[in-house]
Amino acid sequence: MELFPPLFLLNSLLIFFTPSSAFRVFRISDYSENVINAGSKVAQTITVDKSGHEAFKTIQAAIDSIPSENTQWVLVQINPGIYIEKVSIPVDKPFVFLKGIGGRTQTTVTFDGHDQTDTSSTFSSFADNVVVQGITFKNSFNLAAALNFEDEITNGVNVVKPALAARIYGDKSAFFESGFVGLQDTLFDVQGRHYFKTCYIEGAIDFIFGSGQSFYEDTLINVTVEALPSPIRVGFITAQGRSSSNDPSGFVFKGGLVFGSGQVQLGRAYGPYSRVIFYGTNLGAVVAPQGWDAWRQKGHEGNIMYAEVNCKGQGSDTTKRVAWEKKMSTSDLNKYYSKSSFVDQDLWISKLPETM
């Protein structure tokens, strides 16, 4: 798993290189700290229809039409269909609301980029204050290659490659009733505070990864390890990259369901202080008894924060979990890892535009 994006990250700075080898620097929050409070009202609505019945046939063209340093919510309403394109919201276009009409089963954005996390993602969001509802982002590369996995393995070729469906950089980004479909590295939850509500995430290897400070509520997690070549027996849901004890990042899963095929571990530690918590989640039989893997942090398991609280289901038996899994009381969970305490301290979620 390669974690270098198409720009360098340094102390919350985004450094973009141009074709002339010059570069431009943006601070992640520059376009949200100094703009007028957009409130929760949508100031403008534009519509995308792939048949050409509206002003825009592609989602990217609609985003490109939004002025830089936008200060009011713009609703991009996307009519049902399969949009074969890469979509990117640049850092200087905050307050964008992408809404798929008919829900995530009716509106899909798909592409087959692969090999690197800095070039493969179907959807990339760099701006703060972004909302997405009712859209599925899919990377079709590994899924299309699945039919040839056994032939490729026989010939000594590693056909499974990083192939991102989405990567999220901006602070205060929220996803409602949306889908993320891939096999390896499906969702790159890079950095910033993110909220996922009633979403669907599919994959097999490190398919939720990064250093975001994110709260996943009532999420369906579909494990597809049996789609991998036969030598690969166990997958990993998370690869969280928290770098220090002061790093606020982590993944918290409240409620939801883990199901699917094969065997999967809840997470492996990409960062030295990796932090992932499942609570009140229905863990299906697909969850392997060990539960977690120290991976790159073997010998430093004491710094890793992995916990399960009040989970249920066939995969929730913790008697055979790794000995270093943390124990957490319900009171500590509510104090430090509730939605309000972990990602919504300034009540930004309640200020989002209406998503229904």
CSV table of C-alpha atoms in Angstrom, one decimal, residues 106-337:
chain,number,residue,atom,x,y,z
A,106,GLN,CA,-28.9,4.3,-9.0
A,107,THR,CA,-26.0,6.7,-9.3
A,108,THR,CA,-22.5,5.3,-9.7
A,109,VAL,CA,-19.1,6.9,-10.6
A,110,THR,CA,-16.6,4.4,-11.8
A,111,PHE,CA,-13.1,4.2,-13.3
A,112,ASP,CA,-10.3,1.6,-13.5
A,113,GLY,CA,-7.3,3.5,-12.3
A,114,HIS,CA,-4.7,1.4,-10.6
A,115,ASP,CA,-1.1,0.8,-9.3
A,116,GLN,CA,-0.7,4.0,-7.1
A,117,THR,CA,-2.7,5.8,-4.5
A,118,ASP,CA,-1.8,9.1,-6.0
A,119,THR,CA,-3.2,8.4,-9.4
A,120,SER,CA,-5.8,5.6,-9.2
A,121,SER,CA,-8.7,7.1,-7.3
A,122,THR,CA,-12.1,7.4,-9.0
A,123,PHE,CA,-13.1,10.2,-6.6
A,124,SER,CA,-10.8,12.7,-4.9
A,125,SER,CA,-11.9,15.5,-2.5
A,126,PHE,CA,-9.3,18.0,-1.3
A,127,ALA,CA,-11.6,20.8,-0.1
A,128,ASP,CA,-13.1,21.4,3.3
A,129,ASN,CA,-16.8,21.4,3.8
A,130,VAL,CA,-17.9,18.7,1.3
A,131,VAL,CA,-21.1,16.7,1.5
A,132,VAL,CA,-22.0,13.6,-0.6
A,133,GLN,CA,-25.3,11.7,-0.5
A,134,GLY,CA,-26.6,8.8,-2.5
A,135,ILE,CA,-23.6,8.1,-4.8
A,136,THR,CA,-21.5,4.9,-5.2
A,137,PHE,CA,-17.8,5.4,-6.1
A,138,LYS,CA,-16.2,2.4,-7.6
A,139,ASN,CA,-12.8,1.3,-8.9
A,140,SER,CA,-13.4,-1.5,-11.4
A,141,PHE,CA,-9.8,-2.5,-12.0
A,142,ASN,CA,-9.3,-5.4,-9.5
A,143,LEU,CA,-12.9,-6.4,-9.9
A,144,ALA,CA,-12.6,-6.8,-13.7
A,145,ALA,CA,-9.3,-8.6,-13.2
A,146,ALA,CA,-10.7,-11.2,-10.8
A,147,LEU,CA,-11.6,-13.6,-13.6
A,148,ASN,CA,-7.9,-13.9,-14.4
A,149,PHE,CA,-6.5,-14.1,-10.9
A,150,GLU,CA,-5.6,-17.8,-10.9
A,151,ASP,CA,-3.8,-17.6,-14.3
A,152,GLU,CA,-1.9,-14.5,-13.2
A,153,ILE,CA,-0.7,-16.2,-10.0
A,154,THR,CA,0.3,-19.3,-11.9
A,155,ASN,CA,2.5,-17.1,-14.1
A,156,GLY,CA,4.0,-15.3,-11.1
A,157,VAL,CA,2.3,-12.0,-11.7
A,158,ASN,CA,0.8,-10.0,-8.8
A,159,VAL,CA,-2.5,-8.9,-10.4
A,160,VAL,CA,-4.0,-7.4,-7.2
A,161,LYS,CA,-3.0,-3.7,-7.1
A,162,PRO,CA,-3.9,-0.6,-5.1
A,163,ALA,CA,-7.0,0.7,-6.9
A,164,LEU,CA,-8.9,3.4,-5.0
A,165,ALA,CA,-12.5,4.2,-5.2
A,166,ALA,CA,-12.2,7.4,-3.2
A,167,ARG,CA,-9.7,9.5,-1.2
A,168,ILE,CA,-10.7,12.3,1.2
A,169,TYR,CA,-8.4,15.1,2.3
A,170,GLY,CA,-10.6,17.9,3.4
A,171,ASP,CA,-11.8,18.7,6.9
A,172,LYS,CA,-15.5,18.5,7.7
A,173,SER,CA,-16.4,16.1,5.0
A,174,ALA,CA,-19.6,14.0,5.3
A,175,PHE,CA,-21.0,11.1,3.4
A,176,PHE,CA,-24.6,9.9,3.7
A,177,GLU,CA,-26.0,6.7,2.2
A,178,SER,CA,-23.1,6.4,-0.2
A,179,GLY,CA,-21.0,3.5,-1.4
A,180,PHE,CA,-17.3,2.7,-1.9
A,181,VAL,CA,-16.5,-0.4,-4.0
A,182,GLY,CA,-13.1,-1.8,-4.6
A,183,LEU,CA,-10.8,-4.7,-3.6
A,184,GLN,CA,-7.5,-3.2,-2.3
A,185,ASP,CA,-7.3,0.3,-0.8
A,186,THR,CA,-10.9,1.1,-1.6
A,187,LEU,CA,-11.3,4.2,0.7
A,188,PHE,CA,-8.3,6.4,1.4
A,189,ASP,CA,-9.4,8.3,4.5
A,190,VAL,CA,-6.4,10.6,4.3
A,191,GLN,CA,-6.8,13.3,7.0
A,192,GLY,CA,-9.3,15.7,8.6
A,193,ARG,CA,-12.6,15.1,10.4
A,194,HIS,CA,-15.0,12.9,8.4
A,195,TYR,CA,-18.5,11.6,9.1
A,196,PHE,CA,-19.9,8.5,7.3
A,197,LYS,CA,-23.6,7.7,7.9
A,198,THR,CA,-25.4,4.6,6.6
A,199,CYS,CA,-22.7,4.0,4.0
A,200,TYR,CA,-21.6,0.8,2.2
A,201,ILE,CA,-17.9,-0.1,1.9
A,202,GLU,CA,-16.6,-3.1,0.0
A,203,GLY,CA,-13.1,-4.6,-0.3
A,204,ALA,CA,-10.6,-7.2,0.9
A,205,ILE,CA,-7.1,-5.6,1.6
A,206,ASP,CA,-6.7,-2.5,3.7
A,207,PHE,CA,-9.9,-1.2,2.2
A,208,ILE,CA,-10.3,1.6,4.8
A,209,PHE,CA,-6.9,3.2,5.3
A,210,GLY,CA,-5.2,6.5,6.1
A,211,SER,CA,-5.0,9.0,8.9
A,212,GLY,CA,-8.4,10.6,9.0
A,213,GLN,CA,-10.2,11.4,12.2
A,214,SER,CA,-13.4,9.7,11.2
A,215,PHE,CA,-16.7,8.4,12.6
A,216,TYR,CA,-18.5,5.6,10.7
A,217,GLU,CA,-22.1,5.2,11.9
A,218,ASP,CA,-24.3,2.3,10.8
A,219,THR,CA,-22.0,1.3,8.0
A,220,LEU,CA,-22.2,-1.9,6.0
A,221,ILE,CA,-18.8,-3.4,5.5
A,222,ASN,CA,-18.8,-6.1,2.9
A,223,VAL,CA,-15.6,-8.3,3.0
A,224,THR,CA,-14.7,-9.9,-0.3
A,225,VAL,CA,-11.6,-11.9,0.6
A,226,GLU,CA,-12.8,-14.9,-1.5
A,227,ALA,CA,-12.4,-12.8,-4.6
A,228,LEU,CA,-8.7,-12.7,-4.0
A,229,PRO,CA,-6.2,-15.2,-5.5
A,230,SER,CA,-6.2,-18.4,-3.5
A,231,PRO,CA,-2.7,-17.9,-1.9
A,232,ILE,CA,-4.2,-14.9,0.0
A,233,ARG,CA,-6.2,-16.3,2.9
A,234,VAL,CA,-6.9,-13.4,5.2
A,235,GLY,CA,-7.9,-9.8,4.4
A,236,PHE,CA,-7.8,-6.6,6.5
A,237,ILE,CA,-10.6,-4.0,6.9
A,238,THR,CA,-8.5,-1.1,8.2
A,239,ALA,CA,-4.9,0.1,8.0
A,240,GLN,CA,-5.0,3.3,10.1
A,241,GLY,CA,-2.0,5.5,10.1
A,242,ARG,CA,-2.0,7.5,13.4
A,243,SER,CA,1.6,8.7,13.8
A,244,SER,CA,1.9,9.8,17.5
A,245,SER,CA,0.2,9.8,20.8
A,246,ASN,CA,-0.9,13.4,20.1
A,247,ASP,CA,-2.2,12.7,16.7
A,248,PRO,CA,-6.1,13.1,16.9
A,249,SER,CA,-6.7,10.7,14.0
A,250,GLY,CA,-8.5,7.3,14.3
A,251,PHE,CA,-11.4,5.3,12.9
A,252,VAL,CA,-14.5,4.8,15.1
A,253,PHE,CA,-17.2,2.5,13.9
A,254,LYS,CA,-20.5,2.7,15.7
A,255,GLY,CA,-23.2,0.1,15.0
A,256,GLY,CA,-23.3,-1.3,11.5
A,257,LEU,CA,-22.5,-4.7,10.2
A,258,VAL,CA,-19.4,-6.6,9.0
A,259,PHE,CA,-20.2,-9.5,6.7
A,260,GLY,CA,-19.0,-11.2,3.5
A,261,SER,CA,-16.8,-14.1,2.4
A,262,GLY,CA,-13.5,-15.5,3.5
A,263,GLN,CA,-11.6,-14.4,6.7
A,264,VAL,CA,-10.7,-10.8,7.6
A,265,GLN,CA,-9.0,-9.1,10.5
A,266,LEU,CA,-10.5,-5.8,11.8
A,267,GLY,CA,-7.3,-4.0,11.2
A,268,ARG,CA,-3.5,-3.9,11.0
A,269,ALA,CA,-1.3,-1.1,12.2
A,270,TYR,CA,0.1,1.1,9.4
A,271,GLY,CA,1.0,3.9,11.8
A,272,PRO,CA,2.9,3.4,15.1
A,273,TYR,CA,-0.1,4.6,17.2
A,274,SER,CA,-2.8,3.2,15.0
A,275,ARG,CA,-6.3,3.7,16.5
A,276,VAL,CA,-9.5,1.8,15.5
A,277,ILE,CA,-12.6,1.2,17.7
A,278,PHE,CA,-15.7,-0.9,16.9
A,279,TYR,CA,-18.6,-0.5,19.2
A,280,GLY,CA,-22.1,-1.9,19.1
A,281,THR,CA,-21.2,-3.4,15.7
A,282,ASN,CA,-22.6,-6.7,14.4
A,283,LEU,CA,-19.4,-8.7,13.6
A,284,GLY,CA,-20.2,-11.6,11.3
A,285,ALA,CA,-18.4,-15.0,11.1
A,286,VAL,CA,-16.1,-13.5,8.5
A,287,VAL,CA,-14.0,-11.9,11.3
A,288,ALA,CA,-11.0,-14.0,12.2
A,289,PRO,CA,-10.5,-15.0,15.8
A,290,GLN,CA,-7.2,-13.1,16.2
A,291,GLY,CA,-9.0,-9.9,15.2
A,292,TRP,CA,-6.0,-7.6,14.7
A,293,ASP,CA,-2.4,-7.5,13.4
A,294,ALA,CA,0.5,-5.3,14.6
A,295,TRP,CA,1.9,-5.5,11.0
A,296,ARG,CA,4.7,-2.8,10.7
A,297,GLN,CA,4.6,-2.1,14.5
A,298,LYS,CA,5.5,-5.6,15.8
A,299,GLY,CA,7.3,-5.1,19.1
A,300,HIS,CA,5.4,-1.8,19.8
A,301,GLU,CA,2.0,-3.2,20.3
A,302,GLY,CA,1.5,-1.2,23.5
A,303,ASN,CA,1.2,2.0,21.4
A,304,ILE,CA,-1.6,0.6,19.3
A,305,MET,CA,-5.2,1.5,20.3
A,306,TYR,CA,-7.5,-1.2,19.0
A,307,ALA,CA,-10.7,-2.0,20.9
A,308,GLU,CA,-14.1,-3.6,20.7
A,309,VAL,CA,-17.0,-2.5,22.9
A,310,ASN,CA,-20.4,-4.1,23.2
A,311,CYS,CA,-20.2,-5.8,19.8
A,312,LYS,CA,-22.3,-8.8,18.8
A,313,GLY,CA,-22.5,-11.5,16.2
A,314,GLN,CA,-20.6,-14.7,15.4
A,315,GLY,CA,-17.3,-12.8,15.0
A,316,SER,CA,-17.5,-10.8,18.2
A,317,ASP,CA,-16.0,-13.5,20.6
A,318,THR,CA,-12.9,-11.8,21.9
A,319,THR,CA,-11.5,-14.8,23.8
A,320,LYS,CA,-8.9,-15.5,21.1
A,321,ARG,CA,-8.1,-11.9,20.2
A,322,VAL,CA,-4.5,-10.6,20.4
A,323,ALA,CA,-3.5,-10.1,24.0
A,324,TRP,CA,-2.7,-6.4,23.4
A,325,GLU,CA,-6.2,-5.4,22.3
A,326,LYS,CA,-7.2,-2.6,24.6
A,327,LYS,CA,-10.1,-2.8,27.1
A,328,MET,CA,-12.4,0.1,27.3
A,329,SER,CA,-15.3,1.0,29.6
A,330,THR,CA,-18.5,2.3,28.2
A,331,SER,CA,-18.0,5.6,30.1
A,332,ASP,CA,-14.6,6.2,28.5
A,333,LEU,CA,-16.1,5.3,25.1
A,334,ASN,CA,-18.8,7.9,25.5
A,335,LYS,CA,-16.4,10.5,26.9
A,336,TYR,CA,-13.7,10.2,24.2
A,337,TYR,CA,-15.2,8.4,21.2
